[in-house]
Short mmCIF file of C-alpha atoms and ligand atoms in Angstrom, two decimals:
data_model
loop_
_atom_site.label_atom_id
_atom_site.label_comp_id
_atom_site.label_asym_id
_atom_site.label_seq_id
_atom_site.Cartn_x
_atom_site.Cartn_y
_atom_site.Cartn_z
CA MET A 1 51.16 168.12 37.92
CA ASN A 2 49.42 165.71 35.34
CA ILE A 3 52.84 165.58 33.51
CA VAL A 4 54.73 164.85 36.41
CA LEU A 5 52.44 162.11 37.54
CA THR A 6 52.44 160.52 33.68
CA THR A 7 56.52 160.56 33.65
CA ILE A 8 56.74 159.22 37.09
CA PHE A 9 54.61 156.52 36.47
CA VAL A 10 56.06 155.77 32.78
CA VAL A 11 59.45 155.70 34.72
CA ALA A 12 58.46 153.16 36.75
CA ALA A 13 56.47 151.44 34.80
CA ILE A 14 59.88 150.97 32.64
CA MET A 15 62.16 150.26 35.15
CA SER A 16 62.75 148.27 37.46
CA VAL A 17 65.12 149.45 40.98
CA SER A 18 67.59 146.77 41.48
CA THR A 19 67.11 146.22 45.81
CA ALA A 20 70.59 146.50 46.56
CA SER A 21 71.22 149.70 45.38
CA ARG A 22 69.82 152.65 43.39
CA VAL A 23 70.97 151.40 40.07
CA LEU A 24 68.25 151.41 37.51
CA GLU A 25 68.29 148.47 35.46
CA LEU A 26 67.42 150.29 32.15
CA SER A 27 66.28 148.26 28.58
CA ASP A 28 65.61 149.38 25.32
CA ARG A 29 62.74 151.07 26.36
CA PHE A 30 65.01 154.09 27.38
CA LEU A 31 65.18 155.58 24.58
CA GLU A 32 61.24 156.87 24.57
CA ILE A 33 61.88 158.46 28.01
CA LYS A 34 65.69 159.88 27.27
CA LYS A 35 64.80 163.17 27.13
CA GLU A 36 62.63 163.14 30.24
CA GLY A 37 66.16 164.46 32.19
CA HIS A 38 69.25 163.57 33.02
CA TRP A 39 71.03 160.31 32.78
CA LEU A 40 74.44 158.83 33.57
CA LEU A 41 74.62 155.42 32.49
CA MET A 42 76.93 152.71 32.13
CA PHE A 43 76.52 150.48 29.06
CA TYR A 44 77.85 146.87 30.02
CA ALA A 45 78.63 143.22 28.46
CA PRO A 46 78.12 140.37 31.08
CA TRP A 47 80.98 138.96 30.13
CA CYS A 48 83.43 141.93 30.53
CA ALA A 49 85.64 142.20 33.34
CA HIS A 50 86.29 145.79 33.40
CA CYS A 51 82.61 146.28 33.88
CA LYS A 52 82.19 143.42 36.66
CA ARG A 53 85.21 145.75 38.37
CA LEU A 54 83.00 148.82 37.82
CA GLU A 55 79.82 147.12 39.37
CA PRO A 56 80.27 148.49 43.10
CA VAL A 57 81.91 151.28 42.38
CA TRP A 58 79.05 152.27 39.98
CA ALA A 59 76.71 151.56 43.17
CA HIS A 60 78.59 154.33 45.31
CA VAL A 61 78.11 156.69 41.84
CA ALA A 62 74.49 155.95 42.21
CA GLN A 63 74.37 156.55 46.29
CA SER A 64 76.23 159.69 45.93
CA LEU A 65 74.10 161.43 42.97
CA TYR A 66 71.00 159.97 44.58
CA HIS A 67 69.51 163.61 46.25
CA THR A 68 70.51 165.36 42.73
CA ASN A 69 68.33 165.35 39.65
CA ILE A 70 70.99 162.88 37.58
CA ARG A 71 69.17 159.66 37.39
CA VAL A 72 72.17 156.76 37.30
CA GLY A 73 71.46 153.49 35.63
CA LYS A 74 73.21 150.78 33.56
CA VAL A 75 72.30 149.25 29.99
CA ASP A 76 72.94 145.31 29.50
CA CYS A 77 74.06 146.14 25.45
CA THR A 78 74.14 142.06 24.67
CA LYS A 79 70.19 142.00 25.62
CA TYR A 80 69.21 145.70 24.16
CA THR A 81 71.19 146.37 21.27
CA THR A 82 68.44 148.90 19.60
CA VAL A 83 69.56 151.38 22.85
CA ALA A 84 73.37 150.48 22.53
CA ASN A 85 73.21 150.57 18.52
CA THR A 86 71.37 153.96 18.58
CA LEU A 87 74.08 155.92 20.89
CA ALA A 88 76.85 153.72 19.20
CA ILE A 89 78.07 152.31 21.88
CA SER A 90 81.55 150.40 20.38
CA GLY A 91 83.48 149.67 23.94
CA TYR A 92 82.87 148.11 27.21
CA PRO A 93 81.69 149.26 29.49
CA THR A 94 81.27 152.81 28.15
CA ILE A 95 79.93 155.56 30.74
CA MET A 96 78.09 158.20 29.28
CA PHE A 97 76.34 161.07 30.16
CA LEU A 98 73.04 162.59 28.25
CA LYS A 99 71.35 165.35 28.55
CA GLY A 100 68.16 165.05 26.25
CA ASP A 101 68.10 166.72 23.15
CA GLU A 102 71.69 168.25 24.30
CA LYS A 103 74.97 166.79 23.16
CA ASP A 104 75.98 163.57 24.55
CA PHE A 105 78.87 163.39 26.84
CA VAL A 106 81.24 160.34 27.12
CA PHE A 107 83.67 159.93 30.33
CA ARG A 108 87.04 158.72 29.91
CA GLY A 109 89.23 158.74 33.38
CA ASP A 110 90.20 156.95 35.81
CA ARG A 111 86.97 154.73 36.56
CA THR A 112 86.72 155.82 40.27
CA LYS A 113 83.65 157.26 42.50
CA ASP A 114 84.81 160.40 42.78
CA GLU A 115 86.12 160.85 38.63
CA ILE A 116 82.85 159.54 37.88
CA VAL A 117 80.63 161.87 39.76
CA HIS A 118 82.47 164.57 39.58
CA PHE A 119 82.39 164.20 35.49
CA ALA A 120 78.66 163.87 36.10
CA LEU A 121 78.13 167.19 38.40
CA ARG A 122 80.49 169.31 34.94
CA VAL A 123 78.70 168.26 32.64
CA HIS A 124 75.09 168.44 34.46
CA GLY A 125 75.36 172.51 34.41
CA PRO A 126 76.18 174.60 31.66
CA PRO A 127 79.61 175.09 30.59
CA VAL A 128 79.96 177.91 32.31
CA GLN A 129 78.39 178.50 35.53
CA GLN A 130 78.09 182.00 36.82
CA ILE A 131 79.02 183.18 40.67
CA THR A 132 76.38 185.59 41.41
CA ARG A 133 77.41 185.91 45.53
CA HIS A 134 80.24 187.08 47.64
CA GLU A 135 80.04 183.84 49.66
CA SER A 136 80.39 181.53 46.35
CA LEU A 137 83.86 181.91 45.74
CA ASP A 138 84.64 181.01 49.47
CA ASN A 139 82.26 178.11 48.92
CA LEU A 140 83.95 176.62 45.67
CA LYS A 141 87.52 177.06 47.63
CA SER A 142 86.31 175.11 50.28
CA MET A 143 85.31 172.20 47.90
CA LYS A 144 89.40 171.43 47.07
CA ARG A 145 88.48 171.58 43.30
CA ILE A 146 90.66 173.24 40.77
CA PHE A 147 88.81 175.59 39.05
CA PHE A 148 88.82 178.21 36.16
CA VAL A 149 87.18 181.74 36.63
CA TYR A 150 86.59 184.70 33.88
CA VAL A 151 86.74 187.81 35.52
CA GLY A 152 84.64 190.91 33.55
CA GLU A 153 81.84 191.68 31.53
CA PHE A 154 80.61 188.90 29.47
CA GLU A 155 81.86 189.84 25.75
CA GLY A 156 84.81 190.40 23.72
CA PRO A 157 86.95 187.91 22.46
CA LEU A 158 88.34 186.76 25.58
CA TRP A 159 84.94 185.72 27.18
CA GLU A 160 83.92 184.10 23.50
CA HIS A 161 86.87 182.15 23.73
CA PHE A 162 86.60 181.24 27.39
CA TYR A 163 83.28 180.10 26.66
CA ASP A 164 84.30 178.16 23.91
CA VAL A 165 87.14 176.05 25.31
CA ALA A 166 84.87 175.75 28.96
CA GLU A 167 82.55 173.74 26.17
CA ARG A 168 85.46 171.68 25.03
CA PHE A 169 86.89 170.77 28.25
CA GLN A 170 83.54 170.40 30.51
CA PRO A 171 84.08 166.83 31.19
CA TYR A 172 87.24 167.41 32.86
CA SER A 173 87.00 170.68 34.56
CA TYR A 174 85.15 172.71 36.47
CA PHE A 175 84.08 176.91 34.69
CA TYR A 176 82.92 180.36 36.46
CA ALA A 177 82.33 183.23 35.22
CA ALA A 178 82.23 186.29 37.73
CA ALA A 179 82.20 190.14 37.69
CA HIS A 180 85.21 192.02 38.92
CA ASP A 181 83.72 193.14 42.26
CA LEU A 182 83.39 189.53 43.60
CA THR A 183 86.45 188.86 43.37
CA LYS A 184 88.28 191.58 44.26
CA LYS A 185 88.73 190.18 47.74
CA HIS A 186 90.45 186.86 46.29
CA LEU A 187 93.17 188.54 44.09
CA ALA A 188 94.55 191.26 42.38
CA ILE A 189 93.57 191.69 38.62
CA ASP A 190 95.13 195.00 36.81
CA VAL A 191 93.58 194.43 33.67
CA LEU A 192 90.63 193.06 33.05
CA PRO A 193 89.09 191.07 31.24
CA ALA A 194 90.77 188.04 33.39
CA VAL A 195 90.97 184.57 33.49
CA PHE A 196 92.41 182.84 36.52
CA VAL A 197 92.90 179.00 37.98
CA TYR A 198 92.32 178.05 41.14
CA LYS A 199 94.23 175.58 42.50
CA GLU A 200 95.95 174.14 45.76
CA GLU A 201 95.28 176.92 47.73
CA SER A 202 96.80 179.46 45.13
CA HIS A 203 95.44 181.98 42.01
CA TYR A 204 97.14 181.67 38.61
CA LEU A 205 96.09 184.58 35.90
CA TYR A 206 96.29 183.34 32.05
CA ASP A 207 99.39 184.82 31.02
CA GLY A 208 99.28 184.25 27.57
CA ASP A 209 98.23 185.76 24.39
CA HIS A 210 95.41 188.23 24.38
CA ASP A 211 95.58 188.66 20.81
CA PRO A 212 92.03 187.67 19.36
CA LYS A 213 93.84 185.36 16.46
CA LEU A 214 96.00 184.16 18.80
CA LEU A 215 93.75 183.41 21.50
CA ASN A 216 92.05 180.23 21.08
CA ASN A 217 95.16 178.26 20.71
CA SER A 218 96.96 179.89 23.68
CA LEU A 219 94.10 179.58 25.99
CA THR A 220 93.36 175.92 25.00
CA GLU A 221 96.68 175.14 25.87
CA TRP A 222 97.08 176.83 29.07
CA VAL A 223 93.85 175.16 30.40
CA ASN A 224 94.82 172.21 29.19
CA ALA A 225 98.05 172.42 31.43
CA GLU A 226 96.67 173.95 34.15
CA ARG A 227 93.57 172.00 34.31
CA PHE A 228 95.82 169.19 36.02
CA ALA A 229 96.87 169.32 40.04
CA THR A 230 100.53 170.19 40.78
CA PHE A 231 101.41 166.47 41.80
CA VAL A 232 99.41 163.70 40.20
CA LYS A 233 98.47 160.21 40.83
CA VAL A 234 98.94 158.56 37.37
CA THR A 235 97.13 155.24 36.18
CA LYS A 236 96.71 153.75 32.94
CA GLY A 237 92.94 155.00 32.90
CA ASN A 238 93.85 158.72 33.09
CA PHE A 239 97.56 158.42 31.63
CA HIS A 240 96.42 159.08 28.41
CA GLN A 241 95.09 162.46 29.67
CA TYR A 242 98.76 163.28 30.85
CA LEU A 243 99.84 162.69 28.15
CA GLN A 244 97.93 165.89 26.01
CA THR A 245 99.93 168.30 28.41
CA ASN A 246 102.46 168.26 25.65
CA LYS A 247 104.79 168.61 28.68
CA TYR A 248 107.43 166.21 30.27
CA LEU A 249 106.00 163.93 32.38
CA VAL A 250 108.08 163.18 35.85
CA LEU A 251 106.74 159.91 37.48
CA ALA A 252 107.91 158.63 40.60
CA VAL A 253 107.29 154.67 40.74
CA VAL A 254 106.71 153.46 43.87
CA GLU A 255 105.03 149.92 44.92
CA GLU A 256 101.73 150.19 46.39
CA ASN A 257 100.35 147.12 48.28
CA LYS A 258 97.21 145.78 48.32
CA LEU A 259 95.89 147.83 51.02
CA GLU A 260 97.24 151.10 48.80
CA GLU A 261 100.27 151.45 51.44
CA ILE A 262 103.78 151.82 50.09
CA PRO A 263 107.53 151.22 51.89
CA GLU A 264 108.42 154.58 53.71
CA HIS A 265 111.78 154.70 51.58
CA HIS A 266 109.52 154.76 48.96
CA ALA A 267 107.20 157.37 50.20
CA ILE A 268 110.20 159.26 51.01
CA PHE A 269 111.32 158.93 47.26
CA ARG A 270 107.88 160.02 46.34
CA ASP A 271 108.11 163.15 48.52
CA THR A 272 111.64 164.30 47.28
CA ILE A 273 109.68 164.35 43.87
CA LYS A 274 106.84 166.08 44.55
CA SER A 275 109.16 168.40 46.67
CA VAL A 276 111.16 169.27 43.51
CA ILE A 277 107.92 171.26 41.39
CA MET A 278 106.42 172.26 44.67
CA ASN A 279 109.98 174.18 45.73
CA HIS A 280 110.52 175.12 41.68
CA ARG A 281 107.23 175.35 40.35
CA ASP A 282 108.22 178.56 38.58
CA LYS A 283 111.23 177.00 37.19
CA PHE A 284 109.71 173.50 35.77
CA HIS A 285 106.08 173.80 35.58
CA ARG A 286 106.13 175.23 32.28
CA TRP A 287 107.76 171.84 31.18
CA PHE A 288 107.09 169.43 33.07
CA GLN A 289 104.01 167.72 34.49
CA PHE A 290 104.81 166.03 38.02
CA GLY A 291 102.85 162.82 39.25
CA TRP A 292 103.59 159.20 40.46
CA VAL A 293 102.42 155.40 39.77
CA ALA A 294 101.39 153.47 42.29
CA THR A 295 102.95 150.26 40.35
CA PRO A 296 105.88 149.76 38.19
CA ASP A 297 103.32 148.19 34.93
CA LEU A 298 103.35 151.19 33.46
CA ALA A 299 106.72 152.17 33.98
CA ASN A 300 107.98 148.85 32.82
CA SER A 301 105.73 149.12 29.27
CA ILE A 302 107.56 152.83 28.98
CA ALA A 303 111.23 151.48 29.74
CA MET A 304 110.52 148.06 27.96
CA SER A 305 112.45 146.23 31.17
CA ASP A 306 111.20 145.30 34.50
CA ILE A 307 112.54 148.42 36.47
CA PRO A 308 113.25 148.35 40.12
CA THR A 309 111.43 150.39 42.64
CA PRO A 310 111.38 153.40 43.68
CA TYR A 311 112.19 154.58 40.10
CA LEU A 312 112.42 157.68 38.44
CA ILE A 313 111.23 157.79 34.68
CA VAL A 314 110.45 161.22 32.37
CA VAL A 315 108.54 160.49 29.56
CA ASN A 316 108.32 162.84 26.76
CA SER A 317 104.79 163.08 25.57
CA SER A 318 104.93 164.17 22.09
CA THR A 319 107.14 161.53 21.10
CA ASN A 320 107.23 159.20 23.69
CA HIS A 321 110.82 159.18 24.14
CA HIS A 322 112.05 158.50 27.52
CA HIS A 323 115.15 159.79 30.48
CA ILE A 324 116.37 157.92 33.13
CA PRO A 325 119.20 159.27 35.56
CA ASP A 326 122.23 157.50 35.77
CA ASP A 327 122.26 156.94 39.27
CA GLU A 328 120.17 154.97 41.35
CA PRO A 329 117.00 156.67 41.48
CA HIS A 330 116.70 156.69 45.25
CA THR A 331 120.03 158.48 46.14
CA LEU A 332 119.24 161.50 44.27
CA SER A 333 119.05 164.06 46.23
CA GLU A 334 116.66 167.16 45.42
CA ASP A 335 119.80 168.89 43.90
CA ALA A 336 120.38 165.93 41.68
CA ILE A 337 116.95 165.49 40.40
CA HIS A 338 117.21 169.32 39.72
CA ASP A 339 120.31 168.88 37.54
CA PHE A 340 118.48 165.99 35.54
CA LEU A 341 115.54 168.07 34.81
CA HIS A 342 117.86 170.58 33.54
CA SER A 343 119.65 168.30 31.17
CA ILE A 344 116.54 167.00 29.84
CA LEU A 345 115.60 170.35 29.23
CA ASN A 346 119.28 171.74 26.92
CA ASP A 347 119.06 168.24 25.03
CA THR A 348 122.04 166.60 26.83
CA ALA A 349 120.53 163.85 28.94
CA PRO A 350 120.54 160.20 27.21
CA VAL A 351 117.10 159.86 25.14
CA TYR A 352 115.67 156.00 25.25
CA GLY A 353 113.05 154.57 23.86
CA GLY A 354 109.94 156.73 21.72
CA ASN A 355 107.64 155.63 18.96
CA SER A 356 109.82 154.38 16.07
CA LEU A 357 108.83 150.99 14.29
CA PRO A 358 111.39 148.94 15.82
CA VAL A 359 110.73 150.14 19.28
CA LYS A 360 107.28 149.66 18.63
CA ILE A 361 108.02 145.92 17.80
CA TYR A 362 110.22 145.49 20.61
CA ARG A 363 107.70 147.01 23.33
CA THR A 364 105.27 144.29 21.54
CA TYR A 365 107.61 141.86 22.22
CA PHE A 366 108.08 142.63 25.84
CA ASN A 367 104.24 143.18 26.44
CA ALA A 368 103.86 139.87 24.99
CA ARG A 369 106.50 138.12 27.37
CA THR A 370 105.13 139.87 30.31
CA SER A 371 101.62 138.93 29.84
CA LEU A 372 103.33 135.25 29.31
CA GLY A 373 104.73 135.52 32.45
CA GLU A 374 101.38 136.53 34.29
CA MET A 375 99.62 133.82 32.73
CA TRP A 376 102.11 131.45 33.87
CA ARG A 377 101.99 132.55 37.71
CA GLY A 378 98.16 132.53 37.11
CA ASN A 379 98.15 128.96 35.36
CA PRO A 380 101.58 127.15 34.59
CA VAL A 381 99.29 123.98 33.00
CA LEU A 382 97.01 125.86 30.79
CA THR A 383 99.94 128.42 29.70
CA THR A 384 102.02 125.62 28.60
CA VAL A 385 99.60 123.56 26.21
CA LEU A 386 98.73 126.94 24.85
CA PHE A 387 102.64 127.93 24.47
CA GLY A 388 103.22 124.19 22.74
CA LEU A 389 100.67 124.99 20.00
CA PRO A 390 101.66 127.97 17.42
CA MET A 391 98.62 129.13 17.11
CA GLY A 392 97.86 130.00 21.07
CA PHE A 393 101.30 131.72 20.87
CA LEU A 394 99.87 133.61 18.17
CA SER A 395 96.69 134.50 19.17
CA LEU A 396 98.74 135.81 22.17
CA ILE A 397 101.17 137.85 20.67
CA CYS A 398 97.51 139.33 18.89
CA TYR A 399 96.14 139.71 22.00
CA SER A 400 99.68 141.83 23.27
CA ILE A 401 98.95 144.20 19.91
CA PHE A 402 95.32 145.32 20.34
CA CYS A 403 95.03 144.82 24.12
CA SER A 404 98.19 145.20 26.42
CA ASP A 405 100.17 148.19 24.58
CA ILE A 406 99.95 150.63 27.29
CA MET A 407 101.67 153.29 24.85
CA ASP A 408 98.55 152.85 22.43
CA ALA A 409 95.50 151.41 24.33
CA ASP A 410 93.73 152.35 27.33
CA GLU A 411 92.57 150.07 29.59
CA GLU A 412 89.77 148.95 27.68
CA GLU A 413 88.90 148.62 23.93
CA GLU A 414 87.81 152.34 23.47
CA VAL A 415 90.90 154.04 22.91
CA PRO A 416 90.22 158.17 22.67
CA THR A 417 92.57 160.18 20.57
CA GLY A 418 93.50 163.31 21.21
CA GLU A 419 91.00 164.74 18.65
CA GLU A 420 87.92 163.02 19.87
CA TYR A 421 89.02 163.71 23.55
CA LEU A 422 88.87 167.85 22.40
CA HIS A 423 85.42 167.78 20.36
CA GLU A 424 82.90 165.46 22.36
CA LYS A 425 80.71 163.49 19.83
CA LYS A 426 77.81 165.20 18.47
CA GLU A 427 74.41 163.10 18.37
C1 LIG B 501 89.48 177.21 18.92
O1 LIG B 501 89.96 175.73 18.13
C2 LIG B 501 89.23 174.20 18.30
C3 LIG B 501 90.40 173.73 17.91
O2 LIG B 501 91.78 173.42 18.86
C4 LIG B 501 88.13 174.46 17.65
O3 LIG B 501 87.38 173.02 17.48
C5 LIG B 501 87.66 175.85 18.20
O4 LIG B 501 85.91 175.76 17.46
C6 LIG B 501 88.25 177.04 17.88
N1 LIG B 501 87.36 178.04 18.17
C7 LIG B 501 87.25 179.07 17.76
C8 LIG B 501 86.22 180.22 18.81
O5 LIG B 501 87.53 179.41 16.62
C1 LIG B 502 110.09 166.13 22.83
O1 LIG B 502 110.86 165.38 22.01
C2 LIG B 502 110.75 166.85 21.22
C3 LIG B 502 111.78 166.35 19.88
O2 LIG B 502 113.25 165.62 20.06
C4 LIG B 502 111.24 167.55 21.38
O3 LIG B 502 111.33 168.73 20.09
C5 LIG B 502 110.18 168.37 22.58
O4 LIG B 502 110.39 169.34 22.93
C6 LIG B 502 110.00 167.31 23.57
N1 LIG B 502 109.34 167.43 24.81
C7 LIG B 502 108.27 167.50 24.91
C8 LIG B 502 107.57 168.13 26.36
O5 LIG B 502 107.34 167.17 23.99
C1 LIG B 503 122.65 171.23 30.34
O1 LIG B 503 122.46 170.91 31.62
C2 LIG B 503 123.47 170.22 33.20
C3 LIG B 503 122.36 170.05 34.43
O2 LIG B 503 122.23 171.47 34.69
C4 LIG B 503 124.94 171.24 32.50
O3 LIG B 503 125.59 170.69 33.41
C5 LIG B 503 125.20 171.31 31.16
O4 LIG B 503 126.59 171.95 31.31
C6 LIG B 503 124.34 171.92 30.32
N1 LIG B 503 124.85 171.90 29.05
C7 LIG B 503 124.77 172.71 28.52
C8 LIG B 503 125.49 172.47 27.04
O5 LIG B 503 124.06 173.81 28.77
#
């Protein structure tokens, strides 16, 4: 009891709660209480525009997690440099989950309330949670999440590798384990142990290698490919996650207005693309991840031209090459899209772009031109002045190289590489 009171006293003394929100403003003295619980923190700088945009989202995140024992806070890294240095913060905003003495997790995803809240809930618990009662699996299903389940005795190679994969993918997916009895009424499993994923009201069994030597790779690949919904919304923030699938990304490019509405013929086009994967999952799922984007920016940068909308573009995630159909995308029938995807698989579709040096240079030029166009629309006078000065033009090019190459960089300074993404940084 005393310890609890002291803790409350210390916590109250060190933090001041901003009246408008549930977000705790933390200082350097946070390091003294770091071990006292689970913290979801945003590290920011007052001058950073992405941080400002995150501010209202963060207040909602804090509200959503208010009834859990996860504390939500923020640290101004320009004022409290000791915290920032101790935690090796390298870009703003950085979102981290700190679990006392355990390893820390860095959030890498779309900075929306739902994504951040799910991230916190996932890393808050152990990597694999046990399903113990009959109702639990029903409960989990009713939450409309994608989750992985191990079924069988908690021993042997499959169990060990499942746990290992769960530890690595904990920030991105939910992992559970259950005894066979509890899953019987949900799906038939002939051989135990087994692993399945539940998504979109269906179960899919892991059908890869069970040879202990190959298990790590094949289970990792399977989880990495299955952890996404069948038809996803792709944004600049999560694009890199989808490139990790090593599949082709099939993107329906449509244009949303400020109210997140899209014109009817765009919606029809998007539905056509979606129905291709919904109706032919067996044929295409292994090779293609389907999705849509709400603005042409990302696709423009991939195609290096100002594409019309609606549009269809297929990106090779390992080489960054892309494919586009010969016909006007909105005239394509489901069958025509079908043939187009086939021609990509049998290497007969024309290939564009890629990652070679000339293409990278051209993409940089294209992005610079786009940024310039945006600057011009935003402030013609300033742009003229800057453009007139060689230094201004140079700095614009530098800006484009470092900041706006979508194929290479994230929305902000920090660029997650494949390595980092699979092995979370340890303290
Ligand atoms: C599985 O492979 C990953 C790299 O892909 C590695 O980090 C991990 O330690 C391996 N796990 C086991 C149990 O060998
Ligand atoms: C991408 O291109 C490479 C080289 O042409 C090819 O081997 C690979 O199968 C393609 N597809 C994906 C999804 O990486
Ligand atoms: C490749 O696929 C397309 C579309 O299905 C088909 O028309 C073409 O004949 C195929 N080419 C080869 C060489 O298999």
